[in-house]
Tab-separated table of C-alpha atoms and ligand atoms in Angstrom:
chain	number	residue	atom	x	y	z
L	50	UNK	CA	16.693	77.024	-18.868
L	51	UNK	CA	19.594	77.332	-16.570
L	52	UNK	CA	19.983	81.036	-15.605
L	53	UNK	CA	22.645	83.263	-13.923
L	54	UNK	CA	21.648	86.588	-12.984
L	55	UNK	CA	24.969	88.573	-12.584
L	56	UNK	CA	25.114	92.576	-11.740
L	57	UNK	CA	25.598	94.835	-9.067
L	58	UNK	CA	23.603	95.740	-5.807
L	59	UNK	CA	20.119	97.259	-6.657
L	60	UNK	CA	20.375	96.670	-9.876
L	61	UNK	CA	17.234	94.655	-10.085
L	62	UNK	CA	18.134	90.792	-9.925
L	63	UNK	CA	15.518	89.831	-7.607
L	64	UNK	CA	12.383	92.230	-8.975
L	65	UNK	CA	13.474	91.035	-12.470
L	66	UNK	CA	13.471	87.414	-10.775
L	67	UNK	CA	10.155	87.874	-9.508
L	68	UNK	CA	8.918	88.384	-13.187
L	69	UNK	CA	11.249	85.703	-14.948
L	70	UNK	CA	10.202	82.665	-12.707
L	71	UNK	CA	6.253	82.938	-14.132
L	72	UNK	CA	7.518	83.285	-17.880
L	73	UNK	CA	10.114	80.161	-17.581
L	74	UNK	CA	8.782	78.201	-14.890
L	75	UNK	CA	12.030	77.450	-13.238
L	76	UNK	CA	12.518	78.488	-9.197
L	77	UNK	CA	14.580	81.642	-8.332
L	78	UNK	CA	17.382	80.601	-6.711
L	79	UNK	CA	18.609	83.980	-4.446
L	80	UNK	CA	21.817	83.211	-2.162
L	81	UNK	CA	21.209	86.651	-0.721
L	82	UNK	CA	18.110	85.673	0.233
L	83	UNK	CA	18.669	82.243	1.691
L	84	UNK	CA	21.092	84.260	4.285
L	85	UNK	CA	18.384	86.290	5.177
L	86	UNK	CA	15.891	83.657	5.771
L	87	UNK	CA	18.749	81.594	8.406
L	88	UNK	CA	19.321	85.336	10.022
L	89	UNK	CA	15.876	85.713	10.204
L	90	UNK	CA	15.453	81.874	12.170
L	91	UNK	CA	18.408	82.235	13.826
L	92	UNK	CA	20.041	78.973	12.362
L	93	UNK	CA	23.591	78.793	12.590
L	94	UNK	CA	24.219	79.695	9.354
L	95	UNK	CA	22.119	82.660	10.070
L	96	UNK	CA	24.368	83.595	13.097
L	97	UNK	CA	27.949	82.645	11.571
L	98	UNK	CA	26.910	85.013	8.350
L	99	UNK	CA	24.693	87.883	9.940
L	100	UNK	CA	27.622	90.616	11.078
L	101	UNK	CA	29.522	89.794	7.462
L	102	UNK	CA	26.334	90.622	5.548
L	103	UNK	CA	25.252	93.695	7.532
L	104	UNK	CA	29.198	95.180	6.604
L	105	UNK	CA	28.417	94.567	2.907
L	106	UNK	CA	31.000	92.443	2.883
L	107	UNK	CA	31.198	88.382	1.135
L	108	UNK	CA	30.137	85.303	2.823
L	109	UNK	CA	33.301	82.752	2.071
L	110	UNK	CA	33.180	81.274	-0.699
L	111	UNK	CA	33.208	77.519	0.753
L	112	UNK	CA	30.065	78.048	2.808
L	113	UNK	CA	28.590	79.655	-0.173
L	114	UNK	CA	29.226	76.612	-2.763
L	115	UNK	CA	28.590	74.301	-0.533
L	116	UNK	CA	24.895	75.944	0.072
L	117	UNK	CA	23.767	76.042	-3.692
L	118	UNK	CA	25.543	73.018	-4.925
L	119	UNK	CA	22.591	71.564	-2.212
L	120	UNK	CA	19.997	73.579	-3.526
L	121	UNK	CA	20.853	72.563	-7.413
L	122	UNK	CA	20.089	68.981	-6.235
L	123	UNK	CA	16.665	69.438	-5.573
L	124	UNK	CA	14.004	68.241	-7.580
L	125	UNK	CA	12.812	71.710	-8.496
L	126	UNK	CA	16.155	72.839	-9.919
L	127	UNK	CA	16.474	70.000	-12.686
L	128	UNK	CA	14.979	71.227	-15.489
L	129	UNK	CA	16.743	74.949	-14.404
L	130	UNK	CA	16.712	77.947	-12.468
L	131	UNK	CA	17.800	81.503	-11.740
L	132	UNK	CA	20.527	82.175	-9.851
L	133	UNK	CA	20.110	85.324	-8.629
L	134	UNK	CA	23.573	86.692	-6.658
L	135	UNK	CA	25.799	83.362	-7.425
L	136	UNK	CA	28.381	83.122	-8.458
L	137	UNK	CA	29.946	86.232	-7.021
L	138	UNK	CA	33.848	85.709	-7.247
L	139	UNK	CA	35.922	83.826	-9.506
L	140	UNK	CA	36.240	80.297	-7.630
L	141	UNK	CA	32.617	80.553	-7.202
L	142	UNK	CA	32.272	80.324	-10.880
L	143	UNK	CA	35.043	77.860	-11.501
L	144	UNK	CA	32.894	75.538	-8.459
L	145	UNK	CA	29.441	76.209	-10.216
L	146	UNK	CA	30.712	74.828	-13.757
L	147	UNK	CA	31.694	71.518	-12.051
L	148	UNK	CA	28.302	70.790	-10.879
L	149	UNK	CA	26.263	72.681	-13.087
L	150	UNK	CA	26.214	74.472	-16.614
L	151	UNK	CA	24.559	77.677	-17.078
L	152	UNK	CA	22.948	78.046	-20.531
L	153	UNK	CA	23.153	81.968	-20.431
L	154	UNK	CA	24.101	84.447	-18.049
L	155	UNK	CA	21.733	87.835	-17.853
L	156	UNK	CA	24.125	90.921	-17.055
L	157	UNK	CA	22.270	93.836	-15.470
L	158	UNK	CA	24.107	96.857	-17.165
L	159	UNK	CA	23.533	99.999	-14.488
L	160	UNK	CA	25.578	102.844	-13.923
L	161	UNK	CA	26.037	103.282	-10.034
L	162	UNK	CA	24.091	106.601	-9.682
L	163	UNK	CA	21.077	104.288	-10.246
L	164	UNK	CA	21.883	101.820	-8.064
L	165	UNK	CA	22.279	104.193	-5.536
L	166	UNK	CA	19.225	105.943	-5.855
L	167	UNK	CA	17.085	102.228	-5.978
L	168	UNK	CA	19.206	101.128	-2.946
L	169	UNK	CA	18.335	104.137	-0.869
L	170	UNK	CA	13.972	103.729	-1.524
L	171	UNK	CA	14.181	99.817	-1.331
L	172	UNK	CA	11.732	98.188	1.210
L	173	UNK	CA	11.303	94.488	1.153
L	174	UNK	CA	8.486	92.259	2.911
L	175	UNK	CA	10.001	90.579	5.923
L	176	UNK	CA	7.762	87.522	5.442
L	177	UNK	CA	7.661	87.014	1.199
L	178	UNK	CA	10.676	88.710	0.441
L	179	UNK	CA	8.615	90.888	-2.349
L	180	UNK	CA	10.785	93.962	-2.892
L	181	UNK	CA	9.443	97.812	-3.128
L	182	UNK	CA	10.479	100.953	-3.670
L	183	UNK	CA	9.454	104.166	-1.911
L	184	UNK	CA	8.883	105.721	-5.480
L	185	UNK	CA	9.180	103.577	-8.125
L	186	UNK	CA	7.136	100.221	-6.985
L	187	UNK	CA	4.944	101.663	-3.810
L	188	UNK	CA	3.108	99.297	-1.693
L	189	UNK	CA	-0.503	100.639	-1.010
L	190	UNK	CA	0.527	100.777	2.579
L	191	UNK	CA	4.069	101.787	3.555
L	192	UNK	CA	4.407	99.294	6.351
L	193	UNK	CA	2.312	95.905	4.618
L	194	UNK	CA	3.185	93.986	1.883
L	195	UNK	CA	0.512	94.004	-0.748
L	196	UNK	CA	1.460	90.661	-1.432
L	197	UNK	CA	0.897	88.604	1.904
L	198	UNK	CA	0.235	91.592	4.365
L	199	UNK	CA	4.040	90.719	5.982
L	200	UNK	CA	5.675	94.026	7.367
L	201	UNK	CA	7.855	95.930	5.098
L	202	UNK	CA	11.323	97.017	6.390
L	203	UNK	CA	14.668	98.460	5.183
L	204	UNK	CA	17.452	95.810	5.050
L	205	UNK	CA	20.142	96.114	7.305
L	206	UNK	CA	22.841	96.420	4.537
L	207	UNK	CA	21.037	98.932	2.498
L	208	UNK	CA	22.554	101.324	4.997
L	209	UNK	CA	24.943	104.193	3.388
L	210	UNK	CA	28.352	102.613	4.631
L	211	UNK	CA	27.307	99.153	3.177
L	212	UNK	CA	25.933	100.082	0.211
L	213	UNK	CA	29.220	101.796	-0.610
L	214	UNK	CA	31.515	98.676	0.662
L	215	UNK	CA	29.073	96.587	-1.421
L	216	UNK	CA	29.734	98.324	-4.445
L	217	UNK	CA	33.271	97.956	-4.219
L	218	UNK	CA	33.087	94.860	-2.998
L	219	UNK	CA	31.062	94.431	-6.622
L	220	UNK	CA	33.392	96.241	-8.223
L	221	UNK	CA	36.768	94.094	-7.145
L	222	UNK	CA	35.755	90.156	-7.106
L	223	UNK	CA	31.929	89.842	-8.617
L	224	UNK	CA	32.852	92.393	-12.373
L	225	UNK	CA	35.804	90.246	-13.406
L	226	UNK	CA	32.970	87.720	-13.754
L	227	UNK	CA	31.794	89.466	-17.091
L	228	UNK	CA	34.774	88.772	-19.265
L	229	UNK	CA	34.972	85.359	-17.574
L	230	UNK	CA	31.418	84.462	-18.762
L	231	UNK	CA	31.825	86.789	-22.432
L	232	UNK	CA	34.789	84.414	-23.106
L	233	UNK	CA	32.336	81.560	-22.833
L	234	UNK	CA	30.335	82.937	-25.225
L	235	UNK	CA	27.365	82.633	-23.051
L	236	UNK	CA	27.068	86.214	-21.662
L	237	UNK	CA	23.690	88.676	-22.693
L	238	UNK	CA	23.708	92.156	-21.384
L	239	UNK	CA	20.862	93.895	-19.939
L	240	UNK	CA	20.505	97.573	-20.168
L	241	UNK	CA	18.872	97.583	-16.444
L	242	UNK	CA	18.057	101.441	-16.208
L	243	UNK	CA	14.729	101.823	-17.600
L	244	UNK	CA	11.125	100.841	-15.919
L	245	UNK	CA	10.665	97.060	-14.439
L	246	UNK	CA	8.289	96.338	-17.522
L	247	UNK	CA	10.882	97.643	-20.270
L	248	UNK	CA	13.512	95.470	-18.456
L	249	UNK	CA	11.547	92.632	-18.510
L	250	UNK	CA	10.882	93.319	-22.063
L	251	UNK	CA	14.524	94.096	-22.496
L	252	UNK	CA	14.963	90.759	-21.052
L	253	UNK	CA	12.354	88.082	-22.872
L	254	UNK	CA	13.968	89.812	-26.095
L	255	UNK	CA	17.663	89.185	-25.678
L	256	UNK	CA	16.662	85.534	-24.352
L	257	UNK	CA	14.761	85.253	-26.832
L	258	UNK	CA	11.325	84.249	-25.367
X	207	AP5	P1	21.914	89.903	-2.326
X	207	AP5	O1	20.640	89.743	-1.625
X	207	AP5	O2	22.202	89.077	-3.520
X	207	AP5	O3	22.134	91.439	-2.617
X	207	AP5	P2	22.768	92.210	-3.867
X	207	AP5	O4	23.488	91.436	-4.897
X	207	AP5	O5	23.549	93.296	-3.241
X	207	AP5	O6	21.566	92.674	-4.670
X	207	AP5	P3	20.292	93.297	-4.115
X	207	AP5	O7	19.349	92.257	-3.634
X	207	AP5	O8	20.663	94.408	-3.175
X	207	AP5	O9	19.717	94.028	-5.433
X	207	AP5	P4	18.891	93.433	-6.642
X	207	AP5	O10	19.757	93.485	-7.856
X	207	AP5	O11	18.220	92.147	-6.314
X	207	AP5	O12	17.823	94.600	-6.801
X	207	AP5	P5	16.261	94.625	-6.425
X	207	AP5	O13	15.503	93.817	-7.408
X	207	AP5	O14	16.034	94.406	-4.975
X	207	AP5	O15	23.118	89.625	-1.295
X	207	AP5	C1	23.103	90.208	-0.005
X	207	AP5	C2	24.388	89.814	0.720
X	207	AP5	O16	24.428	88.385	0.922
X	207	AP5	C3	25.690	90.139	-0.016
X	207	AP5	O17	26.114	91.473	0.185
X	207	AP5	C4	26.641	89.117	0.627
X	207	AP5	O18	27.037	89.530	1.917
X	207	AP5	C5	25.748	87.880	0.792
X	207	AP5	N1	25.826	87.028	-0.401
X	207	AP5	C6	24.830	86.773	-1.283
X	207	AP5	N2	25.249	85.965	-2.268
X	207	AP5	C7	26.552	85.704	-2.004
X	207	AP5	C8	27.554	84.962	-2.670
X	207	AP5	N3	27.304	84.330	-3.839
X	207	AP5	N4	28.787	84.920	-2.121
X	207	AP5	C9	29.070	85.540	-0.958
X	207	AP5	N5	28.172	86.292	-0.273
X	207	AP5	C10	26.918	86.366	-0.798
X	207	AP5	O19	15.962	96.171	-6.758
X	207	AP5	C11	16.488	97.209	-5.954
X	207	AP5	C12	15.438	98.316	-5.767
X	207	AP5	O20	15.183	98.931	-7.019
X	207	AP5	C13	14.071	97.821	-5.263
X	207	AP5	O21	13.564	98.805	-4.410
X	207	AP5	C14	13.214	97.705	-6.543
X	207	AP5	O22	11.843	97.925	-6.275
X	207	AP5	C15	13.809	98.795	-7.402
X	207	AP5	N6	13.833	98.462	-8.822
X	207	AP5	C16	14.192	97.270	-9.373
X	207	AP5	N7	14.140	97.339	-10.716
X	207	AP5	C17	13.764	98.616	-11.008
X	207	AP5	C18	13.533	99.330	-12.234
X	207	AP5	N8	13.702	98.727	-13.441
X	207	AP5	N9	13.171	100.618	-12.165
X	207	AP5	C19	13.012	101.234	-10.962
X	207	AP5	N10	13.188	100.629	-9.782
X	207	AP5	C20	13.566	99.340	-9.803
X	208	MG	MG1	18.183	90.895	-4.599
């Protein structure tokens, strides 16, 4: 199954991700997280996209395309994947149908309050990525991932000012993306506020798996 996970910051893409990619054995595809791997090594990409990222702001959209039209030609991503952050504008979309055709598109329906208040407890493992939450998914020990014993940190762009210029950012060229995918007929919503297992529920229900 060829997924698209579309919604605003903290809404839960990747933790719902996390969950999805055991239940349909396809790879989770995360743009956000490819940039922070090449940040991380210091690649070029990682140095050309770093500053842009830390403002909350969009990487452009040619770089972008370019990166997962690359990644959809891997072996792994034949039989499908989640997309988790991609597309995020208009073009982006228009790019992705020319190479590849979602089946469905999972829209995480939040209300920004919420997002807020997951954005401002997240901690994620620098090594695995694995994302927590200072009180609603607590590692055993605040500074080691449970998962791989990585460190646990705050990401640079979950500061206040970047959160809020994400959100907009969200707000101006990633929402239009709803009606563009409704008017395909291919678009499911999510109601994303209530606990990681009753979203995941939520989820394998409206999928219907
Ligand atoms: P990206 O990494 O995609 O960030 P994002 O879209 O802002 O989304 P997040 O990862 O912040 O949130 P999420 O929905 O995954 O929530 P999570 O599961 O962590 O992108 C980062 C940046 O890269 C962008 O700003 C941009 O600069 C660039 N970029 C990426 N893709 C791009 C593209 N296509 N084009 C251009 N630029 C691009 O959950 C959040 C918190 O809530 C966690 O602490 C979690 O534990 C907790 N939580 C999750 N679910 C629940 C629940 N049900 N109940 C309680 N707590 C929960
Ligand atoms: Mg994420």
């Amino acid at each position: 199954m060829k997924l698209i996970f579309l919604g605003p910051p903290g809404a839960g893409k990747g933790t719902l991700a996390a969950r999805a990619v055991a239940l349909l054995k396809v790879p989770h595809i995360s743009t956000g997280a490819i940039f922070r791997s090449a940040i991380a090594a210091q690649s070029t990409l990682g140095l050309k996209v770093k500053a842009v990222i830390d403002a909350g702001k969009l990487v452009d959209d040619a770089v972008t395309i370019e990166l997962v039209k690359e990644r959809l030609a891997q072996a792994d991503a034949q039989a499908g994947y989640i997309l988790d952050g991609f597309p995020r504008t208009i073009p982006q979309a228009e790019a992705l149908s020319a190479f590849s055709a979602a089946d469905k598109v999972v829209n995480f329906d939040i209300p920004d309050g919420a997002v807020l208040e997951r954005l401002g407890g997240r901690r994620v493992c620098r090594n695995c990525g694995v994302n927590y939450h200072i009180v609603f998914n607590k590692p055993k020990n605040e500074k080691v991932c449970d998962a791989c014993g990585g460190e646990i940190y705050t990401r640079d762009d979950d500061r206040e000012e970047a959160v809020q210029k994400r959100l907009e950012v969200y707000r101006a060229q990633t929402a239009p993306l709803i009606d563009f995918y409704r008017q395909k007929g291919i678009l499911i919503d999510v109601d994303a506020r209530p606990s990681v297992d009753e979203v995941v529920e939520n989820f394998k229900k409206a999928l219907g798996v």
